[in-house]
XYZ file of N, CA and C in Angstrom:
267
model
N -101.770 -26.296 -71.343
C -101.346 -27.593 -71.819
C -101.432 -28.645 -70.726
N -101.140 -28.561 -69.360
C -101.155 -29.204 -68.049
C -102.375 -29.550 -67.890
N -103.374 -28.332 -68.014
C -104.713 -28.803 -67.940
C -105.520 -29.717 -68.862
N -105.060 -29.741 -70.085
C -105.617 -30.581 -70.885
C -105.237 -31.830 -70.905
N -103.665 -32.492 -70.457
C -103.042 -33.035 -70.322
C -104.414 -34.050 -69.104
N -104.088 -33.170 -67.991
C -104.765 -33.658 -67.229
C -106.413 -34.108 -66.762
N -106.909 -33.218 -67.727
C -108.133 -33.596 -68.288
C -108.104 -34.825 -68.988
N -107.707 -35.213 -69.612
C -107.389 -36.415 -70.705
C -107.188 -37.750 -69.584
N -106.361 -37.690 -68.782
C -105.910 -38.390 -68.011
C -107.060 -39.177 -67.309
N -108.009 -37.462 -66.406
C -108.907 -38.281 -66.091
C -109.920 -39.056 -66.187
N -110.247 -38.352 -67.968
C -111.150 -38.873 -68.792
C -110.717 -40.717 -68.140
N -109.402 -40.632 -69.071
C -108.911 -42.057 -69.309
C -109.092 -43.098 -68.086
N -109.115 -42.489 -67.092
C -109.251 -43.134 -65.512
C -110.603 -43.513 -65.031
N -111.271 -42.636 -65.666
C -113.012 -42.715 -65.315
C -113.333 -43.714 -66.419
N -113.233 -43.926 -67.886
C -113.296 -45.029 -68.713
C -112.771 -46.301 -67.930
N -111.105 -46.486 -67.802
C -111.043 -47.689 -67.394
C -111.959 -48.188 -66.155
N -112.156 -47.600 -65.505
C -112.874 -47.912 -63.875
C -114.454 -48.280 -64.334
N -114.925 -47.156 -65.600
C -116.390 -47.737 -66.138
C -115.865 -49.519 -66.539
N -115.143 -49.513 -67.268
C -114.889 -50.540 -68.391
C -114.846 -51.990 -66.871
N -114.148 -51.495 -66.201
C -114.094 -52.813 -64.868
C -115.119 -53.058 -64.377
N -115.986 -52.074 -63.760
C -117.405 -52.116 -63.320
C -118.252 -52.792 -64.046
N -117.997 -52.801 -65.381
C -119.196 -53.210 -66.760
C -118.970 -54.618 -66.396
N -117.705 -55.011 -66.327
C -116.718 -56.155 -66.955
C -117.306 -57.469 -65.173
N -117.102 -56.563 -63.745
C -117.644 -57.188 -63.133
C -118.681 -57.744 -62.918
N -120.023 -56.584 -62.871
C -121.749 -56.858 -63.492
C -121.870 -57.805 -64.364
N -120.974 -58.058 -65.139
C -121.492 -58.687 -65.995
C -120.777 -60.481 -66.007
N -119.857 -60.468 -64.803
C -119.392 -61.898 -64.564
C -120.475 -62.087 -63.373
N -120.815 -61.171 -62.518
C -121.428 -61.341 -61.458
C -122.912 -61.823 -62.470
N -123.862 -61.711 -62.643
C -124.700 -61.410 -63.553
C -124.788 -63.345 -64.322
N -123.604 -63.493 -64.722
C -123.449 -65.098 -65.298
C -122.918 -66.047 -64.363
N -122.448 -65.521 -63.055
C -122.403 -66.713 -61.822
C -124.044 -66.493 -61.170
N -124.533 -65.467 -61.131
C -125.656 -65.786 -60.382
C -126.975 -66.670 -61.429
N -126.737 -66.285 -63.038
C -127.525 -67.314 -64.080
C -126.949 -68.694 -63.863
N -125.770 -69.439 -63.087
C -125.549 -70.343 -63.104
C -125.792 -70.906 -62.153
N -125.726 -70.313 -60.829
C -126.278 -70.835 -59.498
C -127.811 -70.660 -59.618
N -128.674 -69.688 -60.220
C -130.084 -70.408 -60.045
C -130.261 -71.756 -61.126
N -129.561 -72.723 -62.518
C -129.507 -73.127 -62.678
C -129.309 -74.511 -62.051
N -128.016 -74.177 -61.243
C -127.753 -75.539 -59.998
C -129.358 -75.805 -59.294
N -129.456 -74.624 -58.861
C -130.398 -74.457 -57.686
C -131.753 -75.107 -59.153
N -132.072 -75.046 -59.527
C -133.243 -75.173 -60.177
C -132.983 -77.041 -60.248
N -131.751 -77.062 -60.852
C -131.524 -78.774 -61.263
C -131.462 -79.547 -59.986
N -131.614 -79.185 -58.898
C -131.374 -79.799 -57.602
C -132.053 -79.684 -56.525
N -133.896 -78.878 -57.324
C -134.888 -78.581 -56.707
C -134.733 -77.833 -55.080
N -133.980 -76.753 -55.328
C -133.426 -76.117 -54.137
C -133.987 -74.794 -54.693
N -135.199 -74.489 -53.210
C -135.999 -72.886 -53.893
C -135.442 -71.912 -52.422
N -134.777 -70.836 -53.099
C -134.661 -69.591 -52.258
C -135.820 -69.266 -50.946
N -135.454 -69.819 -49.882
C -136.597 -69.160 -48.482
C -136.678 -67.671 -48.516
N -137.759 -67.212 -48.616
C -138.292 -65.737 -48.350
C -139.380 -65.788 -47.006
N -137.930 -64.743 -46.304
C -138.890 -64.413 -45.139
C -139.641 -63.990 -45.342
N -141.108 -63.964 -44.337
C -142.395 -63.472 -44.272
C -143.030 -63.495 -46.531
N -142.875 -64.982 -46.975
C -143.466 -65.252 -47.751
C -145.047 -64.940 -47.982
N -145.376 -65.286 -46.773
C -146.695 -65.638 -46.552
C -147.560 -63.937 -46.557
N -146.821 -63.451 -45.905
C -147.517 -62.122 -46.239
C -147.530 -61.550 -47.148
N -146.075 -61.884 -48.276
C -145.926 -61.073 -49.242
C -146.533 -61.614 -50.470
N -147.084 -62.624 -50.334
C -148.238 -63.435 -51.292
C -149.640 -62.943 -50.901
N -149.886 -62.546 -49.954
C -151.551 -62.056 -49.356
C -151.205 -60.493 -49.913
N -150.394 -60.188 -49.680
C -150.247 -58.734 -50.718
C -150.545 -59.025 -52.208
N -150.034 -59.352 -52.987
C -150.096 -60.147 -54.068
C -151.538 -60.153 -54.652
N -152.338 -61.541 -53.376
C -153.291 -61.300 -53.793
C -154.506 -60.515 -53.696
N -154.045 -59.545 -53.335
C -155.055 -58.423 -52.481
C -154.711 -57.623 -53.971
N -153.760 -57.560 -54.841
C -153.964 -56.689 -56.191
C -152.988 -55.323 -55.505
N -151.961 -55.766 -54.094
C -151.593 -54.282 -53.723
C -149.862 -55.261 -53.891
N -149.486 -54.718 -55.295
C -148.199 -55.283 -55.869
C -147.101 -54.279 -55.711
N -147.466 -52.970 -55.628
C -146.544 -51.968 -55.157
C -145.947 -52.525 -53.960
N -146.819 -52.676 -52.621
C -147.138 -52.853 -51.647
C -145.667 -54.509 -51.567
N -146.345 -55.698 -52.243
C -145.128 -56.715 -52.225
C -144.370 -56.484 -52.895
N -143.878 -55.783 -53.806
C -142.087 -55.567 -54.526
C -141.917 -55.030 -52.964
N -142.442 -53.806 -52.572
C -141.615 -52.873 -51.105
C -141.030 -54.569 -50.212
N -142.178 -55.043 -49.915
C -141.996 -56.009 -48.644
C -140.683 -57.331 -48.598
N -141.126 -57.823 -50.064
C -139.778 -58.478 -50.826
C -138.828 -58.172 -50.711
N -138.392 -56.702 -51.271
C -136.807 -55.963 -51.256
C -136.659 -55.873 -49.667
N -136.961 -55.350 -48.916
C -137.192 -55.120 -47.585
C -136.901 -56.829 -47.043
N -137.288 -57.480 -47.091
C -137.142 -59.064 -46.866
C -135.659 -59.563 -47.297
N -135.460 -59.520 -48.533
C -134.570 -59.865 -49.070
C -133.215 -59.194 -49.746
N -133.576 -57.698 -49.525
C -132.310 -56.890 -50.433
C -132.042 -57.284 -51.183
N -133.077 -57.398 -51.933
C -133.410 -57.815 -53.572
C -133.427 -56.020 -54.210
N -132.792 -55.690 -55.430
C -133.249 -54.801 -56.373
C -134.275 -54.465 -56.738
N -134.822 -53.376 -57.293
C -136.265 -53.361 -57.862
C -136.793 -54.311 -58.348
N -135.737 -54.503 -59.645
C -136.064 -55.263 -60.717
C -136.314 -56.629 -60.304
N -135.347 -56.590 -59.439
C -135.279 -58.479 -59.488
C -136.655 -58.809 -58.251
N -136.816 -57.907 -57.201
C -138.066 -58.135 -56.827
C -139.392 -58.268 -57.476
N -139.425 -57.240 -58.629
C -140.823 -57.154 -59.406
C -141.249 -58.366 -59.973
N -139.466 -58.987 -60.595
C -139.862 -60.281 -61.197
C -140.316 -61.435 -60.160
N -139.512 -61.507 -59.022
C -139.897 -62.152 -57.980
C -141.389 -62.701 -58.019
N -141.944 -61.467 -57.470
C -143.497 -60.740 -57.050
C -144.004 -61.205 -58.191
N -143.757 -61.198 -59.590
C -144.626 -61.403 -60.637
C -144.266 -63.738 -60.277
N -143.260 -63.603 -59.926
C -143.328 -65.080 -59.903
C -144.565 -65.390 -59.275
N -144.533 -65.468 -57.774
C -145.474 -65.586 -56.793
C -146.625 -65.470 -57.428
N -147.095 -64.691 -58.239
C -148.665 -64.281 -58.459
C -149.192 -65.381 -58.879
């Protein structure tokens, strides 16, 4: 009975902690859609180090090659690098 008790419990502990995590991602997620908004209305573009190379990647057709250099540059995510990289092209 203790064990199930306590099974339950932790179920319930690992839900709420998912449910906060979801709940943060997803405010984080609509402040950063609002600051590239500012940033867009106030013609203010994100500096990427070593741009210049990661566009000659680009156009060399080696795109594996600039998502790596991007994230690496910027500690950008996959995702948000790929889109990056697909910007640039």
């Amino acid at each position: 009975m203790d064990t199930l008790f306590l099974a339950c419990l932790v179920v319930l502990g690992i839900w709420a902690i998912q449910r906060n995590v979801s709940q943060a991602e997803r405010t984080a997620a609509r402040v950063e859609r609002k600051l590239d908004l500012v940033m867009e209305h106030l013609d203010l573009h994100e500096e990427i180090p070593n741009k210049d190379g990661i566009v000659a990647l680009v156009r060399e057709g080696r795109t594996v090659q600039a998502v790596k250099a991007y994230r690496e540059a910027t500690g950008a995510g996959l995702l948000e690098a790929k889109q990056a990289v697909d910007r640039l092209a």
